[in-house]
């Protein structure tokens, strides 16, 4: 295969950054819509269900795609701790405090129980640790699907978001198996035409089925008993959701712009709007903003929808990032971090120097940011 030109690499980077920005916008939009959906808003419910059918799988797939080079090297483990685990611990405590002060909920200092949108960070931490294991299997995707479906037959608590870790696992493994040529096949004119048709049919189907499926089905956090379903109905429903989500994920990537745009640079900082927007939502909920928007009907929905992009831009702005950087991008304390010898200092105790981070490692660090939750 010929070596890609610099322009091709730039376009490829722009494509993934654009996808990340669009997905984090959908995260914020979905969390906002959840606050104003009523039984009298079947169209909004249909839009919500379509978004939640694919934006989480798409984000997890990208996370898996950029985890292919993860082998558990010490430098990779350190980046995983500082880029995923420490932000999880910090924001899990922050959101627990926000729920206590703004909702009057009991304060929980248990780091094993993810609060609100923090579940994705601990899930990503666990998924990435398993990345090297999937290369040892002959049929990794099929194995992950079986594990996902079997998880619905077990009663799981909220510890470490284990239900979601297992039920969303196939998308991470699919990302591990993806190659650049797979994305290239989605970038054709014919694929884009099919993508438009997929979204149109999905919206029509969601409008007919509205208000089904419920958030409990889409959040992948409940087994068949909690869904008041029979094992057979649950199995068929999950397989149908897998198929629909796969079509929507492919359609989404087909429609993502591949050129560099004004928003492209924000793809490297999506962790900021992802982690911070939930605090704004909880504060707006406490202030009664969503009740006002709900009473305004379609006008309130339109106003909320229009406000999402400015909110994402605001939370991605340099001054906000400077203030939030110690929380979003914390450093591992010196007393805890094992120093890494430089090449001039000789060999490591194990006998070989640590490899330098690859281009894909760096891309992985910038990608392990966002995602979505069906929790209110």
GROMACS .gro file of C-alpha atoms in nm:
model
  376
    1UNK     CA    1   0.000   0.000   0.000
    2UNK     CA    2   0.149   0.340  -0.095
    3UNK     CA    3   0.249   0.572   0.185
    4UNK     CA    4  -0.023   0.834   0.245
    5UNK     CA    5   0.069   1.188   0.153
    6UNK     CA    6   0.071   1.463   0.419
    7UNK     CA    7  -0.254   1.597   0.278
    8UNK     CA    8  -0.415   1.255   0.309
    9UNK     CA    9  -0.301   1.224   0.669
   10UNK     CA   10  -0.438   1.572   0.740
   11UNK     CA   11  -0.773   1.482   0.587
   12UNK     CA   12  -0.786   1.160   0.784
   13UNK     CA   13  -0.712   1.345   1.107
   14UNK     CA   14  -0.975   1.606   1.021
   15UNK     CA   15  -1.230   1.331   0.961
   16UNK     CA   16  -1.184   1.177   1.304
   17UNK     CA   17  -1.171   1.515   1.479
   18UNK     CA   18  -1.489   1.624   1.302
   19UNK     CA   19  -1.657   1.300   1.406
   20UNK     CA   20  -1.559   1.353   1.769
   21UNK     CA   21  -1.691   1.710   1.772
   22UNK     CA   22  -2.022   1.609   1.614
   23UNK     CA   23  -2.062   1.323   1.860
   24UNK     CA   24  -1.998   1.539   2.165
   25UNK     CA   25  -2.255   1.788   2.030
   26UNK     CA   26  -2.501   1.500   2.011
   27UNK     CA   27  -2.413   1.403   2.369
   28UNK     CA   28  -2.495   1.751   2.497
   29UNK     CA   29  -2.804   1.766   2.278
   30UNK     CA   30  -2.932   1.431   2.403
   31UNK     CA   31  -2.879   1.522   2.767
   32UNK     CA   32  -3.063   1.847   2.710
   33UNK     CA   33  -3.353   1.686   2.527
   34UNK     CA   34  -3.397   1.438   2.811
   35UNK     CA   35  -3.493   1.723   3.042
   36UNK     CA   36  -3.789   1.838   2.831
   37UNK     CA   37  -3.930   1.522   2.672
   38UNK     CA   38  -4.294   1.466   2.762
   39UNK     CA   39  -4.563   1.221   2.651
   40UNK     CA   40  -4.698   1.500   2.431
   41UNK     CA   41  -4.374   1.522   2.231
   42UNK     CA   42  -4.359   1.204   2.019
   43UNK     CA   43  -4.146   1.369   1.750
   44UNK     CA   44  -3.884   1.479   2.003
   45UNK     CA   45  -3.888   1.130   2.155
   46UNK     CA   46  -3.831   0.982   1.810
   47UNK     CA   47  -3.535   1.214   1.745
   48UNK     CA   48  -3.394   1.130   2.086
   49UNK     CA   49  -3.423   0.756   2.026
   50UNK     CA   50  -3.248   0.776   1.689
   51UNK     CA   51  -2.960   0.975   1.838
   52UNK     CA   52  -2.922   0.737   2.131
   53UNK     CA   53  -2.927   0.437   1.900
   54UNK     CA   54  -2.595   0.533   1.740
   55UNK     CA   55  -2.399   0.810   1.912
   56UNK     CA   56  -2.277   0.592   2.199
   57UNK     CA   57  -2.181   0.297   1.974
   58UNK     CA   58  -2.000   0.537   1.739
   59UNK     CA   59  -1.797   0.688   2.021
   60UNK     CA   60  -1.707   0.349   2.163
   61UNK     CA   61  -1.609   0.225   1.817
   62UNK     CA   62  -1.371   0.520   1.776
   63UNK     CA   63  -1.227   0.455   2.120
   64UNK     CA   64  -1.159   0.096   2.020
   65UNK     CA   65  -1.011   0.203   1.686
   66UNK     CA   66  -0.754   0.421   1.862
   67UNK     CA   67  -0.679   0.155   2.122
   68UNK     CA   68  -0.531  -0.094   1.876
   69UNK     CA   69  -0.176  -0.004   1.970
   70UNK     CA   70  -0.240  -0.047   2.343
   71UNK     CA   71  -0.025  -0.331   2.474
   72UNK     CA   72   0.003  -0.235   2.840
   73UNK     CA   73   0.344  -0.068   2.823
   74UNK     CA   74   0.425   0.143   3.132
   75UNK     CA   75   0.401   0.468   2.936
   76UNK     CA   76   0.061   0.365   2.800
   77UNK     CA   77  -0.061   0.270   3.146
   78UNK     CA   78   0.047   0.610   3.279
   79UNK     CA   79  -0.144   0.788   3.001
   80UNK     CA   80  -0.445   0.570   3.073
   81UNK     CA   81  -0.431   0.663   3.441
   82UNK     CA   82  -0.386   1.037   3.388
   83UNK     CA   83  -0.614   1.065   3.085
   84UNK     CA   84  -0.901   0.843   3.197
   85UNK     CA   85  -0.884   0.709   3.552
   86UNK     CA   86  -0.788   1.029   3.738
   87UNK     CA   87  -1.050   1.243   3.555
   88UNK     CA   88  -1.304   0.975   3.641
   89UNK     CA   89  -1.221   0.989   4.012
   90UNK     CA   90  -1.223   1.370   4.016
   91UNK     CA   91  -1.546   1.424   3.824
   92UNK     CA   92  -1.725   1.136   3.990
   93UNK     CA   93  -1.673   1.319   4.319
   94UNK     CA   94  -1.773   1.653   4.161
   95UNK     CA   95  -2.096   1.512   4.023
   96UNK     CA   96  -2.174   1.340   4.352
   97UNK     CA   97  -2.137   1.680   4.516
   98UNK     CA   98  -2.352   1.846   4.248
   99UNK     CA   99  -2.627   1.590   4.300
  100UNK     CA  100  -2.609   1.653   4.675
  101UNK     CA  101  -2.629   2.033   4.654
  102UNK     CA  102  -2.855   2.071   4.349
  103UNK     CA  103  -3.083   1.769   4.383
  104UNK     CA  104  -3.066   1.695   4.752
  105UNK     CA  105  -2.947   1.341   4.681
  106UNK     CA  106  -2.740   1.158   4.944
  107UNK     CA  107  -2.371   1.225   4.890
  108UNK     CA  108  -2.186   0.915   4.774
  109UNK     CA  109  -1.809   0.910   4.793
  110UNK     CA  110  -1.788   0.558   4.654
  111UNK     CA  111  -1.560   0.572   4.347
  112UNK     CA  112  -1.684   0.228   4.240
  113UNK     CA  113  -2.030   0.370   4.163
  114UNK     CA  114  -2.018   0.601   3.858
  115UNK     CA  115  -2.235   0.913   3.879
  116UNK     CA  116  -2.419   1.042   3.568
  117UNK     CA  117  -2.194   1.065   3.262
  118UNK     CA  118  -1.878   0.950   3.444
  119UNK     CA  119  -1.966   0.588   3.373
  120UNK     CA  120  -1.806   0.608   3.029
  121UNK     CA  121  -1.463   0.692   3.169
  122UNK     CA  122  -1.447   0.390   3.394
  123UNK     CA  123  -1.587   0.176   3.112
  124UNK     CA  124  -1.320   0.306   2.875
  125UNK     CA  125  -1.053   0.234   3.136
  126UNK     CA  126  -1.166  -0.129   3.160
  127UNK     CA  127  -1.217  -0.173   2.784
  128UNK     CA  128  -0.871  -0.045   2.704
  129UNK     CA  129  -0.708  -0.275   2.956
  130UNK     CA  130  -0.865  -0.568   2.769
  131UNK     CA  131  -0.748  -0.450   2.425
  132UNK     CA  132  -0.449  -0.688   2.400
  133UNK     CA  133  -0.669  -0.986   2.491
  134UNK     CA  134  -0.888  -0.969   2.181
  135UNK     CA  135  -0.597  -1.040   1.946
  136UNK     CA  136  -0.572  -1.387   2.100
  137UNK     CA  137  -0.923  -1.484   1.988
  138UNK     CA  138  -1.020  -1.617   1.648
  139UNK     CA  139  -1.364  -1.454   1.649
  140UNK     CA  140  -1.338  -1.155   1.884
  141UNK     CA  141  -1.648  -0.967   1.764
  142UNK     CA  142  -1.874  -1.272   1.786
  143UNK     CA  143  -1.734  -1.349   2.132
  144UNK     CA  144  -1.802  -0.991   2.246
  145UNK     CA  145  -2.159  -1.011   2.113
  146UNK     CA  146  -2.222  -1.333   2.307
  147UNK     CA  147  -2.083  -1.171   2.624
  148UNK     CA  148  -2.302  -0.867   2.566
  149UNK     CA  149  -2.619  -1.068   2.523
  150UNK     CA  150  -2.536  -1.293   2.818
  151UNK     CA  151  -2.490  -0.987   3.039
  152UNK     CA  152  -2.860  -0.914   2.997
  153UNK     CA  153  -2.944  -1.240   3.169
  154UNK     CA  154  -2.750  -1.148   3.483
  155UNK     CA  155  -2.850  -0.920   3.767
  156UNK     CA  156  -2.578  -0.659   3.804
  157UNK     CA  157  -2.547  -0.365   4.036
  158UNK     CA  158  -2.408  -0.023   3.955
  159UNK     CA  159  -2.051  -0.101   4.054
  160UNK     CA  160  -1.807   0.007   3.782
  161UNK     CA  161  -2.100   0.036   3.539
  162UNK     CA  162  -2.039  -0.333   3.472
  163UNK     CA  163  -2.367  -0.385   3.286
  164UNK     CA  164  -2.280  -0.115   3.034
  165UNK     CA  165  -1.919  -0.227   3.015
  166UNK     CA  166  -2.032  -0.570   2.900
  167UNK     CA  167  -2.335  -0.472   2.691
  168UNK     CA  168  -2.149  -0.204   2.491
  169UNK     CA  169  -1.836  -0.420   2.463
  170UNK     CA  170  -1.897  -0.534   2.101
  171UNK     CA  171  -1.860  -0.178   1.972
  172UNK     CA  172  -1.519  -0.141   2.132
  173UNK     CA  173  -1.406  -0.473   1.983
  174UNK     CA  174  -1.542  -0.373   1.641
  175UNK     CA  175  -1.331  -0.058   1.667
  176UNK     CA  176  -1.025  -0.268   1.743
  177UNK     CA  177  -1.087  -0.465   1.423
  178UNK     CA  178  -1.151  -0.162   1.204
  179UNK     CA  179  -0.894  -0.051   0.948
  180UNK     CA  180  -0.856   0.275   0.753
  181UNK     CA  181  -0.992   0.105   0.442
  182UNK     CA  182  -1.315   0.026   0.625
  183UNK     CA  183  -1.374   0.395   0.686
  184UNK     CA  184  -1.272   0.469   0.327
  185UNK     CA  185  -1.555   0.249   0.198
  186UNK     CA  186  -1.799   0.472   0.382
  187UNK     CA  187  -1.664   0.787   0.220
  188UNK     CA  188  -1.811   0.732  -0.127
  189UNK     CA  189  -2.099   0.919  -0.289
  190UNK     CA  190  -2.308   0.602  -0.302
  191UNK     CA  191  -2.252   0.539   0.070
  192UNK     CA  192  -2.361   0.893   0.151
  193UNK     CA  193  -2.683   0.850  -0.045
  194UNK     CA  194  -2.753   0.529   0.144
  195UNK     CA  195  -2.673   0.708   0.471
  196UNK     CA  196  -2.939   0.971   0.408
  197UNK     CA  197  -3.190   0.696   0.337
  198UNK     CA  198  -3.091   0.508   0.656
  199UNK     CA  199  -3.151   0.814   0.873
  200UNK     CA  200  -3.479   0.893   0.698
  201UNK     CA  201  -3.613   0.540   0.743
  202UNK     CA  202  -3.489   0.527   1.104
  203UNK     CA  203  -3.665   0.854   1.190
  204UNK     CA  204  -3.989   0.730   1.034
  205UNK     CA  205  -3.961   0.400   1.222
  206UNK     CA  206  -3.884   0.580   1.548
  207UNK     CA  207  -4.187   0.806   1.500
  208UNK     CA  208  -4.412   0.505   1.445
  209UNK     CA  209  -4.274   0.321   1.750
  210UNK     CA  210  -4.257   0.628   1.976
  211UNK     CA  211  -4.227   0.630   2.274
  212UNK     CA  212  -4.065   0.287   2.241
  213UNK     CA  213  -3.795   0.179   2.289
  214UNK     CA  214  -3.754   0.311   2.640
  215UNK     CA  215  -3.438   0.469   2.779
  216UNK     CA  216  -3.374   0.147   2.970
  217UNK     CA  217  -3.331  -0.040   2.641
  218UNK     CA  218  -3.111   0.227   2.484
  219UNK     CA  219  -2.886   0.285   2.785
  220UNK     CA  220  -2.777  -0.082   2.792
  221UNK     CA  221  -2.785  -0.082   3.170
  222UNK     CA  222  -3.074  -0.321   3.239
  223UNK     CA  223  -3.121  -0.692   3.199
  224UNK     CA  224  -3.431  -0.861   3.068
  225UNK     CA  225  -3.596  -0.892   3.410
  226UNK     CA  226  -3.563  -0.519   3.481
  227UNK     CA  227  -3.711  -0.454   3.137
  228UNK     CA  228  -4.007  -0.680   3.221
  229UNK     CA  229  -3.924  -0.888   2.917
  230UNK     CA  230  -3.895  -1.257   2.845
  231UNK     CA  231  -3.548  -1.394   2.761
  232UNK     CA  232  -3.652  -1.456   2.397
  233UNK     CA  233  -3.805  -1.112   2.354
  234UNK     CA  234  -3.497  -0.954   2.512
  235UNK     CA  235  -3.261  -1.149   2.285
  236UNK     CA  236  -3.453  -1.054   1.970
  237UNK     CA  237  -3.481  -0.692   2.081
  238UNK     CA  238  -3.109  -0.661   2.151
  239UNK     CA  239  -3.019  -0.818   1.816
  240UNK     CA  240  -3.255  -0.576   1.640
  241UNK     CA  241  -3.092  -0.284   1.821
  242UNK     CA  242  -2.747  -0.411   1.722
  243UNK     CA  243  -2.850  -0.419   1.357
  244UNK     CA  244  -3.014  -0.077   1.367
  245UNK     CA  245  -2.721   0.078   1.552
  246UNK     CA  246  -2.474  -0.069   1.304
  247UNK     CA  247  -2.663   0.085   1.012
  248UNK     CA  248  -2.684   0.423   1.185
  249UNK     CA  249  -2.317   0.419   1.289
  250UNK     CA  250  -2.213   0.348   0.931
  251UNK     CA  251  -2.446   0.620   0.806
  252UNK     CA  252  -2.306   0.870   1.055
  253UNK     CA  253  -1.945   0.810   0.951
  254UNK     CA  254  -2.050   0.838   0.586
  255UNK     CA  255  -2.186   1.187   0.646
  256UNK     CA  256  -1.903   1.322   0.863
  257UNK     CA  257  -1.712   1.590   0.668
  258UNK     CA  258  -1.358   1.488   0.581
  259UNK     CA  259  -1.220   1.838   0.521
  260UNK     CA  260  -1.066   2.064   0.780
  261UNK     CA  261  -1.320   2.308   0.920
  262UNK     CA  262  -1.335   2.569   1.197
  263UNK     CA  263  -1.460   2.312   1.443
  264UNK     CA  264  -1.197   2.052   1.355
  265UNK     CA  265  -0.941   2.173   1.608
  266UNK     CA  266  -1.195   2.115   1.886
  267UNK     CA  267  -1.170   1.741   1.822
  268UNK     CA  268  -0.857   1.734   2.040
  269UNK     CA  269  -1.036   1.881   2.344
  270UNK     CA  270  -1.374   1.706   2.344
  271UNK     CA  271  -1.315   1.578   2.697
  272UNK     CA  272  -1.377   1.931   2.828
  273UNK     CA  273  -1.731   1.985   2.698
  274UNK     CA  274  -1.815   1.623   2.771
  275UNK     CA  275  -1.719   1.636   3.138
  276UNK     CA  276  -1.831   1.994   3.206
  277UNK     CA  277  -2.168   2.016   3.030
  278UNK     CA  278  -2.340   1.792   3.284
  279UNK     CA  279  -2.269   2.047   3.557
  280UNK     CA  280  -2.443   2.314   3.349
  281UNK     CA  281  -2.741   2.085   3.293
  282UNK     CA  282  -2.775   2.012   3.664
  283UNK     CA  283  -2.750   2.385   3.745
  284UNK     CA  284  -3.007   2.473   3.477
  285UNK     CA  285  -3.236   2.203   3.614
  286UNK     CA  286  -3.207   2.350   3.964
  287UNK     CA  287  -3.282   2.700   3.828
  288UNK     CA  288  -3.599   2.579   3.654
  289UNK     CA  289  -3.475   2.653   3.303
  290UNK     CA  290  -3.600   2.325   3.161
  291UNK     CA  291  -3.947   2.373   3.306
  292UNK     CA  292  -3.971   2.706   3.123
  293UNK     CA  293  -3.851   2.551   2.797
  294UNK     CA  294  -4.094   2.262   2.839
  295UNK     CA  295  -4.384   2.505   2.881
  296UNK     CA  296  -4.282   2.685   2.564
  297UNK     CA  297  -4.340   2.367   2.363
  298UNK     CA  298  -4.177   2.348   2.016
  299UNK     CA  299  -4.026   2.695   2.060
  300UNK     CA  300  -3.852   2.581   2.378
  301UNK     CA  301  -3.722   2.268   2.204
  302UNK     CA  302  -3.589   2.478   1.916
  303UNK     CA  303  -3.419   2.721   2.155
  304UNK     CA  304  -3.257   2.440   2.352
  305UNK     CA  305  -3.138   2.272   2.032
  306UNK     CA  306  -2.993   2.597   1.898
  307UNK     CA  307  -2.807   2.660   2.224
  308UNK     CA  308  -2.614   2.332   2.217
  309UNK     CA  309  -2.340   2.431   1.971
  310UNK     CA  310  -2.264   2.761   2.151
  311UNK     CA  311  -2.244   2.569   2.480
  312UNK     CA  312  -1.996   2.321   2.332
  313UNK     CA  313  -1.789   2.606   2.186
  314UNK     CA  314  -1.792   2.787   2.521
  315UNK     CA  315  -1.680   2.482   2.715
  316UNK     CA  316  -1.407   2.418   2.456
  317UNK     CA  317  -1.273   2.775   2.469
  318UNK     CA  318  -0.914   2.831   2.582
  319UNK     CA  319  -1.001   3.025   2.903
  320UNK     CA  320  -1.238   2.749   3.019
  321UNK     CA  321  -0.981   2.483   2.939
  322UNK     CA  322  -0.715   2.673   3.133
  323UNK     CA  323  -0.939   2.685   3.440
  324UNK     CA  324  -1.049   2.323   3.416
  325UNK     CA  325  -0.719   2.168   3.305
  326UNK     CA  326  -0.607   2.056   3.653
  327UNK     CA  327  -0.933   1.860   3.678
  328UNK     CA  328  -0.968   1.734   3.320
  329UNK     CA  329  -0.599   1.668   3.252
  330UNK     CA  330  -0.446   1.603   3.596
  331UNK     CA  331  -0.086   1.502   3.634
  332UNK     CA  332   0.020   1.191   3.816
  333UNK     CA  333   0.180   1.300   4.147
  334UNK     CA  334   0.557   1.269   4.145
  335UNK     CA  335   0.553   1.054   4.456
  336UNK     CA  336   0.330   0.807   4.272
  337UNK     CA  337   0.482   0.811   3.923
  338UNK     CA  338   0.779   0.590   3.851
  339UNK     CA  339   1.040   0.795   3.663
  340UNK     CA  340   1.118   0.688   3.310
  341UNK     CA  341   1.490   0.693   3.224
  342UNK     CA  342   1.582   0.889   2.916
  343UNK     CA  343   1.773   0.708   2.637
  344UNK     CA  344   2.097   0.865   2.760
  345UNK     CA  345   2.056   0.725   3.107
  346UNK     CA  346   2.097   0.366   3.007
  347UNK     CA  347   1.867   0.069   2.999
  348UNK     CA  348   1.561   0.012   3.211
  349UNK     CA  349   1.581  -0.255   3.481
  350UNK     CA  350   1.397  -0.494   3.253
  351UNK     CA  351   1.675  -0.458   3.001
  352UNK     CA  352   1.512  -0.247   2.729
  353UNK     CA  353   1.415   0.117   2.697
  354UNK     CA  354   1.048   0.210   2.690
  355UNK     CA  355   0.929   0.267   2.335
  356UNK     CA  356   0.832   0.618   2.241
  357UNK     CA  357   0.456   0.677   2.202
  358UNK     CA  358   0.333   0.613   1.851
  359UNK     CA  359   0.122   0.849   1.646
  360UNK     CA  360  -0.175   0.626   1.720
  361UNK     CA  361  -0.104   0.638   2.095
  362UNK     CA  362  -0.119   1.018   2.080
  363UNK     CA  363  -0.440   1.004   1.882
  364UNK     CA  364  -0.577   0.760   2.136
  365UNK     CA  365  -0.502   0.996   2.423
  366UNK     CA  366  -0.693   1.277   2.253
  367UNK     CA  367  -0.985   1.051   2.172
  368UNK     CA  368  -1.044   0.896   2.511
  369UNK     CA  369  -1.265   1.174   2.611
  370UNK     CA  370  -1.633   1.183   2.562
  371UNK     CA  371  -1.952   1.014   2.552
  372UNK     CA  372  -2.301   0.975   2.639
  373UNK     CA  373  -2.542   0.859   2.892
  374UNK     CA  374  -2.910   0.791   2.894
  375UNK     CA  375  -2.929   0.887   3.260
  376UNK     CA  376  -3.113   1.201   3.354
   0.00000   0.00000   0.00000
